[in-house]
C-alpha positions as a Python dict, from the first residue, in 0.01 Angstrom:
ca = {
    (1, 'M'): (0, 0, 0),
    (2, 'K'): (-355, 20, -132),
    (3, 'I'): (-582, 137, 151),
    (4, 'L'): (-960, 168, 126),
    (5, 'Q'): (-1026, 346, 453),
    (6, 'K'): (-871, 426, 789),
    (7, 'G'): (-978, 560, 1126),
    (8, 'F'): (-977, 504, 1501),
    (9, 'N'): (-1176, 234, 1678),
    (10, 'Y'): (-1180, 133, 2043),
    (11, 'S'): (-1131, -233, 2148),
    (12, 'Q'): (-1311, -403, 1857),
    (13, 'D'): (-1003, -453, 1641),
    (14, 'G'): (-759, -541, 1916),
    (15, 'P'): (-706, -395, 2264),
    (16, 'G'): (-736, -27, 2347),
    (17, 'N'): (-772, 266, 2111),
    (18, 'R'): (-645, 173, 1768),
    (19, 'L'): (-573, 329, 1430),
    (20, 'V'): (-730, 82, 1188),
    (21, 'Y'): (-630, 47, 822),
    (22, 'H'): (-857, -139, 581),
    (23, 'L'): (-647, -273, 296),
    (24, 'Q'): (-797, -319, -50),
    (25, 'G'): (-831, -662, -210),
    (26, 'C'): (-940, -1005, -85),
    (27, 'N'): (-896, -1359, -220),
    (28, 'F'): (-1220, -1474, -53),
    (29, 'A'): (-1573, -1384, -158),
    (30, 'C'): (-1783, -1456, 152),
    (31, 'K'): (-2151, -1435, 62),
    (32, 'W'): (-2219, -1216, 368),
    (33, 'C'): (-1913, -991, 351),
    (34, 'S'): (-1974, -659, 526),
    (35, 'N'): (-1693, -494, 328),
    (36, 'A'): (-1774, -618, -21),
    (37, 'D'): (-1620, -305, -170),
    (38, 'S'): (-1284, -420, -35),
    (39, 'I'): (-1289, -752, -228),
    (40, 'P'): (-1174, -638, -577),
    (41, 'P'): (-801, -575, -608),
    (42, 'E'): (-879, -235, -756),
    (43, 'N'): (-1120, 24, -625),
    (44, 'P'): (-1137, 391, -730),
    (45, 'N'): (-1203, 482, -367),
    (46, 'A'): (-881, 316, -247),
    (47, 'K'): (-566, 523, -225),
    (48, 'D'): (-204, 423, -273),
    (49, 'Y'): (50, 493, 2),
    (50, 'T'): (413, 405, 44),
    (51, 'V'): (520, 208, 350),
    (52, 'D'): (701, 516, 476),
    (53, 'E'): (390, 734, 440),
    (54, 'V'): (181, 494, 647),
    (55, 'Y'): (460, 456, 902),
    (56, 'D'): (493, 833, 943),
    (57, 'E'): (117, 870, 990),
    (58, 'I'): (115, 600, 1257),
    (59, 'M'): (405, 757, 1443),
    (60, 'R'): (230, 1095, 1441),
    (61, 'S'): (-78, 925, 1588),
    (62, 'R'): (92, 730, 1867),
    (63, 'M'): (-28, 965, 2142),
    (64, 'M'): (-379, 831, 2070),
    (65, 'F'): (-286, 468, 2140),
    (66, 'F'): (-417, 467, 2495),
    (67, 'D'): (-536, 171, 2704),
    (68, 'G'): (-289, -62, 2537),
    (69, 'G'): (-386, 49, 2188),
    (70, 'G'): (-187, 67, 1868),
    (71, 'V'): (-241, -1, 1501),
    (72, 'T'): (-451, -269, 1331),
    (73, 'F'): (-435, -384, 971),
    (74, 'T'): (-747, -546, 833),
    (75, 'G'): (-912, -590, 497),
    (76, 'G'): (-995, -702, 251),
    (77, 'E'): (-719, -951, 316),
    (78, 'V'): (-397, -798, 448),
    (79, 'C'): (-170, -1075, 319),
    (80, 'M'): (-249, -983, -41),
    (81, 'Q'): (-2, -701, 33),
    (82, 'A'): (229, -919, 239),
    (83, 'E'): (563, -769, 133),
    (84, 'E'): (460, -417, 227),
    (85, 'L'): (279, -535, 539),
    (86, 'V'): (577, -726, 678),
    (87, 'S'): (810, -434, 609),
    (88, 'L'): (578, -195, 792),
    (89, 'L'): (512, -429, 1085),
    (90, 'K'): (885, -474, 1134),
    (91, 'K'): (942, -98, 1153),
    (92, 'L'): (655, -54, 1398),
    (93, 'K'): (776, -338, 1616),
    (94, 'E'): (1119, -177, 1639),
    (95, 'D'): (953, 142, 1765),
    (96, 'G'): (742, -36, 2026),
    (97, 'I'): (405, 17, 1856),
    (98, 'H'): (147, -250, 1945),
    (99, 'T'): (44, -424, 1624),
    (100, 'A'): (-269, -623, 1542),
    (101, 'V'): (-366, -799, 1221),
    (102, 'E'): (-709, -923, 1112),
    (103, 'T'): (-689, -1192, 844),
    (104, 'N'): (-870, -1484, 685),
    (105, 'A'): (-551, -1686, 750),
    (106, 'S'): (-540, -1831, 399),
    (107, 'Y'): (-193, -1708, 300),
    (108, 'Y'): (118, -1889, 422),
    (109, 'S'): (298, -1553, 417),
    (110, 'L'): (113, -1482, 741),
    (111, 'R'): (381, -1688, 913),
    (112, 'E'): (649, -1449, 788),
    (113, 'A'): (473, -1168, 971),
    (114, 'A'): (417, -1367, 1291),
    (115, 'E'): (710, -1232, 1494),
    (116, 'Y'): (598, -873, 1428),
    (117, 'I'): (231, -925, 1524),
    (118, 'D'): (135, -864, 1886),
    (119, 'Y'): (-230, -960, 1844),
    (120, 'L'): (-361, -1185, 1567),
    (121, 'I'): (-732, -1196, 1484),
    (122, 'T'): (-854, -1448, 1231),
    (123, 'D'): (-1190, -1562, 1104),
    (124, 'F'): (-1274, -1930, 1083),
    (125, 'K'): (-1582, -1952, 869),
    (126, 'H'): (-1638, -2325, 829),
    (127, 'Y'): (-1467, -2649, 931),
    (128, 'D'): (-1606, -2841, 630),
    (129, 'D'): (-1405, -2785, 312),
    (130, 'D'): (-1693, -2844, 69),
    (131, 'L'): (-1919, -2599, 251),
    (132, 'H'): (-1631, -2353, 282),
    (133, 'R'): (-1594, -2364, -96),
    (134, 'K'): (-1968, -2316, -140),
    (135, 'W'): (-2004, -2010, 81),
    (136, 'I'): (-1655, -1859, 59),
    (137, 'G'): (-1542, -1959, -288),
    (138, 'S'): (-1216, -2118, -173),
    (139, 'S'): (-1082, -2418, 19),
    (140, 'N'): (-1017, -2395, 392),
    (141, 'K'): (-703, -2612, 373),
    (142, 'S'): (-448, -2334, 416),
    (143, 'V'): (-671, -2162, 673),
    (144, 'K'): (-665, -2471, 893),
    (145, 'E'): (-292, -2520, 846),
    (146, 'N'): (-214, -2162, 943),
    (147, 'I'): (-443, -2163, 1245),
    (148, 'E'): (-295, -2494, 1359),
    (149, 'Y'): (52, -2343, 1311),
    (150, 'F'): (-32, -2050, 1541),
    (151, 'L'): (-199, -2272, 1799),
    (152, 'A'): (115, -2487, 1812),
    (153, 'S'): (346, -2183, 1823),
    (154, 'G'): (204, -2054, 2150),
    (155, 'R'): (142, -1713, 1997),
    (156, 'Q'): (-174, -1533, 2100),
    (157, 'I'): (-461, -1583, 1855),
    (158, 'H'): (-818, -1452, 1857),
    (159, 'I'): (-1044, -1673, 1644),
    (160, 'R'): (-1376, -1530, 1528),
    (161, 'I'): (-1656, -1749, 1398),
    (162, 'P'): (-1935, -1565, 1214),
    (163, 'V'): (-2258, -1753, 1289),
    (164, 'I'): (-2508, -1754, 1002),
    (165, 'H'): (-2836, -1942, 989),
    (166, 'G'): (-2833, -2212, 723),
    (167, 'V'): (-2457, -2180, 670),
    (168, 'N'): (-2269, -2276, 987),
    (169, 'D'): (-2503, -2239, 1285),
    (170, 'T'): (-2433, -2567, 1463),
    (171, 'P'): (-2145, -2557, 1711),
    (172, 'D'): (-2058, -2928, 1732),
    (173, 'G'): (-1840, -2946, 1420),
    (174, 'F'): (-1645, -2636, 1518),
    (175, 'A'): (-1589, -2755, 1874),
    (176, 'E'): (-1488, -3104, 1765),
    (177, 'Y'): (-1232, -2959, 1526),
    (178, 'F'): (-1068, -2724, 1776),
    (179, 'R'): (-1071, -2959, 2076),
    (180, 'R'): (-807, -3170, 1897),
    (181, 'F'): (-550, -2895, 1960),
    (182, 'D'): (-393, -2709, 2249),
    (183, 'T'): (-599, -2390, 2252),
    (184, 'S'): (-450, -2244, 2570),
    (185, 'N'): (-316, -1946, 2373),
    (186, 'A'): (-646, -1887, 2190),
    (187, 'V'): (-973, -1710, 2257),
    (188, 'F'): (-1290, -1764, 2054),
    (189, 'E'): (-1557, -1513, 1965),
    (190, 'F'): (-1892, -1578, 1795),
    (191, 'L'): (-2032, -1305, 1572),
    (192, 'S'): (-2403, -1294, 1494),
    (193, 'Y'): (-2492, -1245, 1129),
    (194, 'H'): (-2583, -893, 1022),
    (195, 'E'): (-2658, -717, 694),
    (196, 'Y'): (-2449, -404, 745),
    (197, 'G'): (-2268, -462, 418),
    (198, 'K'): (-2566, -565, 204),
    (199, 'D'): (-2591, -231, 25),
    (200, 'K'): (-2226, -257, -82),
    (201, 'W'): (-2289, -570, -288),
    (202, 'K'): (-2303, -550, -665),
    (203, 'G'): (-2529, -820, -804),
    (204, 'N'): (-2732, -1075, -612),
    (205, 'Y'): (-2696, -1091, -233),
    (206, 'E'): (-2734, -1463, -169),
    (207, 'I'): (-2785, -1487, 207),
    (208, 'E'): (-3151, -1519, 300),
    (209, 'N'): (-3278, -1544, 658),
    (210, 'G'): (-2924, -1551, 792),
    (211, 'F'): (-3001, -1401, 1133),
    (212, 'V'): (-2956, -1613, 1444),
    (213, 'P'): (-3119, -1565, 1788),
    (214, 'S'): (-2908, -1471, 2088),
    (215, 'D'): (-2964, -1821, 2227),
    (216, 'K'): (-2765, -1959, 1933),
    (217, 'I'): (-2458, -1758, 2035),
    (218, 'K'): (-2508, -1883, 2392),
    (219, 'E'): (-2518, -2237, 2255),
    (220, 'F'): (-2183, -2189, 2079),
    (221, 'T'): (-2034, -2031, 2390),
    (222, 'H'): (-2154, -2311, 2616),
    (223, 'K'): (-2027, -2581, 2381),
    (224, 'F'): (-1679, -2429, 2360),
    (225, 'N'): (-1664, -2363, 2735),
    (226, 'I'): (-1747, -2722, 2829),
    (227, 'C'): (-1473, -2831, 2588),
    (228, 'G'): (-1229, -2617, 2785),
    (229, 'M'): (-1194, -2334, 2535),
    (230, 'K'): (-1198, -1968, 2635),
    (231, 'T'): (-1459, -1739, 2477),
    (232, 'V'): (-1476, -1359, 2468),
    (233, 'V'): (-1708, -1082, 2358),
    (234, 'T'): (-1574, -758, 2209),
}
């Protein structure tokens, strides 16, 4: 497995205290990505590990998984290393380790990992395919299909919508899309735009005036709540 960085984080990448692995490589190129150094498939700062090496490290760390914690795999995009990820998740599941995965939900191989994921976190960046292509560089077709698959499966899913001025800062289209489905097993979170990853970009950073006021997040929250959808803040 090619891992860019790792470390502990509390409650932001799943419940409790968690050992978080950032995997190298992503098939998306979001214009606002806060981990732009994780996008290329190769990075001199990333290190290669075998599945067994990562597994052993996790097992040595399990005493730190308090308050319902465990291990989280994020990116980059974790499903670019799907074979290794599924193998590792299966081993962890057998040992009772709580597993979380953060993904852009674009790979169908995510479904192969489903039974070994205790907590799934996925971004949903835009409901409109043309605008998704413009800002992300790829279609949202498989993203929608995978999210709809998990909504129908009854498995727990945490859907995060990054809110960026001039990109996707009107809630109606998002709410209208999701209200078509049974979202009883889902929670929604709205993330205000930030520029924490701006210095990691090579070349032109294309987002200008992307910040949104706190009232905008309240607007999203209110719209989803009146449509019967549960929202959270982490």
